[in-house]
Coordinates of C-alpha atoms in Angstrom, one line a residue:
M1098 CA -57.1 -24.3 70.3
K1099 CA -58.5 -27.3 67.7
I1100 CA -61.5 -28.6 67.8
G1101 CA -61.3 -32.1 66.3
F1102 CA -64.4 -34.1 65.3
I1103 CA -64.4 -37.9 65.8
G1104 CA -67.1 -38.7 63.1
T1105 CA -69.3 -36.4 60.6
G1106 CA -73.2 -37.2 61.5
N1107 CA -76.0 -35.1 61.8
M1108 CA -75.1 -34.0 64.8
G1109 CA -71.2 -33.8 64.3
T1110 CA -71.8 -31.9 61.1
A1111 CA -74.4 -29.4 62.7
L1112 CA -71.7 -28.7 65.2
I1113 CA -69.3 -28.0 63.1
K1114 CA -71.2 -26.0 60.7
G1115 CA -72.6 -24.1 64.1
L1116 CA -69.1 -23.3 65.7
I1117 CA -68.2 -21.9 61.5
N1118 CA -71.1 -19.7 61.7
S1119 CA -70.9 -18.4 65.3
K1120 CA -66.9 -17.7 64.3
Y1121 CA -66.1 -18.9 68.1
V1122 CA -62.8 -20.5 66.3
S1123 CA -61.0 -20.0 63.4
L1124 CA -61.7 -22.4 60.2
D1125 CA -58.2 -23.9 60.8
S1126 CA -59.3 -24.4 64.1
I1127 CA -61.4 -27.3 62.8
C1128 CA -60.7 -30.8 61.8
A1129 CA -62.3 -33.7 61.4
Y1130 CA -62.0 -37.6 60.6
D1131 CA -64.5 -40.0 59.6
I1132 CA -63.9 -43.8 58.2
F1133 CA -66.6 -42.8 55.1
K1134 CA -64.4 -40.2 52.6
D1135 CA -66.6 -39.3 50.9
K1136 CA -68.8 -37.6 53.5
L1137 CA -65.9 -36.4 54.9
L1138 CA -64.5 -35.5 51.6
K1139 CA -67.8 -33.7 50.7
L1140 CA -67.5 -31.9 54.0
K1141 CA -64.2 -30.6 53.5
E1142 CA -65.5 -28.8 49.7
E1143 CA -68.4 -27.6 51.2
L1144 CA -67.3 -26.2 54.6
G1145 CA -63.7 -25.6 53.9
I1146 CA -62.8 -27.5 57.3
N1147 CA -59.3 -29.4 57.9
I1148 CA -59.8 -33.4 57.6
G1149 CA -57.9 -35.7 59.4
N1150 CA -56.5 -39.3 57.9
S1151 CA -57.0 -41.5 61.3
N1152 CA -58.9 -41.1 64.4
K1153 CA -55.3 -41.1 66.3
E1154 CA -54.8 -38.0 64.1
I1155 CA -57.5 -36.3 65.6
A1156 CA -56.9 -37.3 69.5
K1157 CA -53.0 -36.4 68.7
E1158 CA -53.2 -32.7 67.3
C1159 CA -57.0 -31.3 68.7
D1160 CA -57.5 -30.3 71.9
V1161 CA -60.7 -30.9 72.2
I1162 CA -62.1 -34.6 70.7
I1163 CA -65.7 -34.5 69.8
L1164 CA -66.7 -38.2 69.3
A1165 CA -69.8 -37.7 67.3
I1166 CA -69.9 -41.6 66.9
K1167 CA -72.6 -44.3 67.4
P1168 CA -72.9 -45.4 70.9
N1169 CA -71.9 -49.3 69.7
V1170 CA -68.2 -48.2 68.3
Y1171 CA -67.1 -46.1 71.3
N1172 CA -65.1 -48.6 73.3
D1173 CA -63.1 -49.2 69.5
I1174 CA -62.7 -45.7 69.2
L1175 CA -61.6 -45.3 72.9
L1176 CA -59.1 -47.8 72.8
E1177 CA -58.0 -46.7 69.7
I1178 CA -57.2 -42.8 71.1
K1179 CA -56.4 -43.5 74.3
D1180 CA -52.4 -43.8 73.9
D1181 CA -52.9 -40.1 72.4
I1182 CA -55.1 -38.7 74.9
D1183 CA -53.5 -36.5 78.4
E1184 CA -54.9 -35.0 81.2
N1185 CA -55.2 -31.4 79.0
K1186 CA -57.8 -32.7 75.9
I1187 CA -61.5 -32.3 76.8
I1188 CA -63.2 -35.2 75.3
I1189 CA -66.8 -34.8 74.7
I1190 CA -69.2 -37.8 74.5
I1191 CA -72.3 -37.2 72.1
A1192 CA -74.1 -40.7 72.7
P1193 CA -76.8 -42.0 74.9
G1194 CA -75.9 -44.1 77.3
I1195 CA -72.5 -43.7 77.7
T1196 CA -71.2 -42.5 80.5
I1197 CA -68.4 -40.8 82.0
E1198 CA -67.3 -43.3 84.2
S1199 CA -66.9 -45.8 81.5
V1200 CA -64.9 -43.7 79.0
K1201 CA -62.3 -42.6 82.1
N1202 CA -61.8 -46.1 82.8
I1203 CA -60.6 -46.2 79.3
L1204 CA -59.0 -43.7 78.7
K1205 CA -57.0 -42.7 82.3
K1206 CA -56.6 -39.5 81.1
G1207 CA -57.6 -36.1 80.2
K1208 CA -61.6 -34.4 81.3
V1209 CA -64.5 -36.0 80.0
V1210 CA -68.1 -33.9 79.2
R1211 CA -70.8 -35.7 78.9
T1212 CA -73.3 -34.2 76.4
I1213 CA -77.4 -35.0 75.0
P1214 CA -78.1 -32.5 72.1
N1215 CA -81.1 -32.8 69.7
T1216 CA -82.5 -32.6 66.3
P1217 CA -83.1 -28.9 66.0
A1218 CA -79.6 -28.2 66.9
L1219 CA -79.0 -28.5 62.6
I1220 CA -81.1 -25.5 62.2
G1221 CA -79.4 -23.4 65.4
E1222 CA -82.4 -24.2 67.3
G1223 CA -81.2 -27.0 69.5
V1224 CA -81.0 -27.5 74.0
T1225 CA -77.9 -29.4 75.0
A1226 CA -77.8 -30.9 78.5
I1227 CA -74.2 -31.2 80.0
S1228 CA -72.9 -33.3 82.8
Y1229 CA -69.0 -32.6 83.5
S1230 CA -66.5 -34.5 85.0
E1231 CA -64.7 -33.5 88.4
N1232 CA -61.7 -32.1 86.3
I1233 CA -62.8 -29.5 84.5
S1234 CA -62.3 -26.2 84.9
S1235 CA -64.3 -22.7 84.8
N1236 CA -62.7 -22.4 81.4
D1237 CA -63.1 -25.6 80.2
K1238 CA -66.9 -25.1 80.6
E1239 CA -66.8 -21.8 78.7
I1240 CA -65.4 -23.9 75.6
V1241 CA -67.6 -26.6 75.8
E1242 CA -70.6 -24.0 76.1
K1243 CA -69.7 -22.1 73.4
I1244 CA -69.5 -25.3 70.9
F1245 CA -72.8 -26.1 71.8
G1246 CA -73.9 -23.2 72.2
S1247 CA -72.9 -22.0 68.5
C1248 CA -76.1 -24.9 68.4
G1249 CA -79.0 -23.1 70.7
E1250 CA -79.1 -23.0 74.5
V1251 CA -77.1 -25.4 76.6
V1252 CA -78.4 -26.5 80.2
E1253 CA -76.0 -27.8 82.9
I1254 CA -77.2 -31.0 84.9
K1255 CA -75.7 -33.3 87.1
E1256 CA -75.0 -36.6 85.2
N1257 CA -77.5 -38.5 87.4
L1258 CA -80.3 -36.6 85.5
I1259 CA -78.8 -36.7 82.0
D1260 CA -80.9 -39.7 80.9
A1261 CA -84.1 -38.5 82.6
A1262 CA -83.0 -35.2 80.2
M1263 CA -81.6 -37.5 77.5
A1264 CA -86.0 -38.8 77.2
I1265 CA -87.4 -35.2 77.1
S1266 CA -85.0 -32.9 75.0
S1267 CA -83.6 -35.5 72.8
C1268 CA -86.8 -38.0 72.3
S1269 CA -89.2 -35.4 72.4
P1270 CA -88.7 -33.9 68.7
A1271 CA -90.2 -37.0 67.4
F1272 CA -92.9 -36.7 69.4
V1273 CA -93.7 -33.4 68.6
Y1274 CA -93.2 -34.1 65.0
M1275 CA -96.3 -36.3 65.8
F1276 CA -98.1 -33.9 66.9
I1277 CA -97.4 -31.4 64.2
E1278 CA -98.6 -34.2 61.9
S1279 CA -101.7 -35.0 63.5
L1280 CA -102.7 -31.6 63.9
A1281 CA -102.2 -31.2 60.3
D1282 CA -103.9 -34.3 58.8
A1283 CA -106.9 -32.8 61.1
G1284 CA -106.3 -29.7 59.0
V1285 CA -106.7 -31.3 55.2
S1286 CA -109.5 -33.0 56.6
L1287 CA -111.3 -30.2 57.3
G1288 CA -110.4 -29.1 53.6
L1289 CA -107.5 -27.3 54.2
P1290 CA -104.2 -27.2 51.6
R1291 CA -101.9 -29.7 53.1
D1292 CA -98.5 -27.4 53.0
V1293 CA -101.2 -24.8 55.0
S1294 CA -102.3 -27.0 57.3
Y1295 CA -98.3 -27.8 58.1
K1296 CA -97.1 -24.0 58.2
L1297 CA -100.3 -23.2 60.7
A1298 CA -99.6 -26.3 63.0
S1299 CA -95.8 -26.2 62.9
K1300 CA -96.1 -22.4 63.9
A1301 CA -98.5 -23.1 66.4
V1302 CA -96.5 -24.9 68.1
S1303 CA -93.1 -23.3 68.5
G1304 CA -94.9 -19.8 69.1
S1305 CA -96.4 -22.0 71.9
G1306 CA -93.2 -22.4 72.9
S1307 CA -91.5 -19.6 73.0
M1308 CA -94.8 -18.6 75.3
V1309 CA -93.7 -20.2 77.5
L1310 CA -90.0 -19.4 77.4
K1311 CA -90.1 -15.5 77.2
T1312 CA -92.7 -14.9 79.2
G1313 CA -91.7 -17.7 81.8
M1314 CA -95.2 -18.1 82.7
H1315 CA -96.9 -21.5 83.8
P1316 CA -97.9 -23.6 80.5
G1317 CA -101.3 -24.0 82.5
Y1318 CA -102.0 -20.5 83.1
L1319 CA -101.2 -19.7 78.9
K1320 CA -103.6 -22.9 78.3
D1321 CA -106.2 -20.6 80.8
M1322 CA -105.7 -17.8 78.7
V1323 CA -106.7 -19.6 75.2
T1324 CA -110.0 -21.5 76.9
S1325 CA -112.6 -19.3 76.9
P1326 CA -116.1 -20.7 79.0
G1327 CA -118.3 -22.8 77.0
G1328 CA -115.7 -22.0 74.0
T1329 CA -114.2 -24.3 71.3
T1330 CA -110.6 -25.0 72.9
I1331 CA -112.4 -26.0 75.9
Q1332 CA -114.1 -28.5 74.1
G1333 CA -110.9 -29.9 72.3
V1334 CA -109.3 -29.8 76.1
R1335 CA -111.8 -32.3 77.3
T1336 CA -111.6 -34.6 74.2
L1337 CA -107.9 -34.2 74.7
E1338 CA -107.9 -35.6 78.3
R1339 CA -110.8 -38.1 77.8
L1340 CA -108.2 -39.9 75.1
G1341 CA -105.0 -39.7 77.3
L1342 CA -103.1 -37.3 75.6
R1343 CA -101.2 -36.3 79.0
S1344 CA -100.8 -40.1 79.7
A1345 CA -99.3 -40.9 76.7
L1346 CA -96.9 -38.4 76.6
F1347 CA -95.8 -38.8 80.2
E1348 CA -95.6 -42.7 79.3
A1349 CA -93.3 -42.0 75.9
V1350 CA -91.0 -40.2 78.6
I1351 CA -90.6 -43.1 80.8
S1352 CA -90.6 -45.5 78.1
S1353 CA -88.0 -43.6 76.5
Y1354 CA -86.3 -43.3 79.9
E1355 CA -86.0 -46.7 80.7
K1356 CA -84.7 -48.4 77.3
V1357 CA -81.1 -45.8 77.4
K1358 CA -81.4 -47.9 81.3
G1359 CA -81.7 -51.3 79.8
N1360 CA -85.0 -52.0 81.6

């Protein structure tokens, strides 16, 4: 099985590195093409992957084609490769707003998969929401989940929910970084060195997320474990409630969702 990448941006590169580290396929089975030749040659030198000469070559020679490109060039690329796609090829979308139906309408053939990864995939800690077209087999799903599982966790959902998943998992890292930055700035204002403040804030956030996942406990219950009656934490929670933290996060997710829907 050959896996081909059209586009080698951050997410494409993360997946290539994840595949290499996981040893799911051999290095000879990974091929990529990008219009930015310097970037492509640097990847070949750094990682040892094969590089193609065109989008069409990737589409023709590879069994799995990962479209790691910007949404605004999807139609042009799909039209370019459509004659090189057959019924057995798996075409993977990595872009907000690009639907399975829109890709199938252009290609007419192939098995289309829609994915929404997030930037923590760059360090192997991502989560990817995945939706499949109806002609995908269980073996095809295993292939796709092995590819994205090399960079973190995977979650299969219906396509009508994937934009909602994007607003949660793909947009929220930016919200979390703002949260970490705010915590750290507050620490600096209280006299902590900035590097110490960033480490304390970042580990508190990553550890809290791990607590939710590993214990299976409701976040509200875990919050209550930290908030002693009349204590310091409950006073901080009171301030967050008064200033509208919950509402701000709620509305940030909704506005991100509405943006991808074109509202």
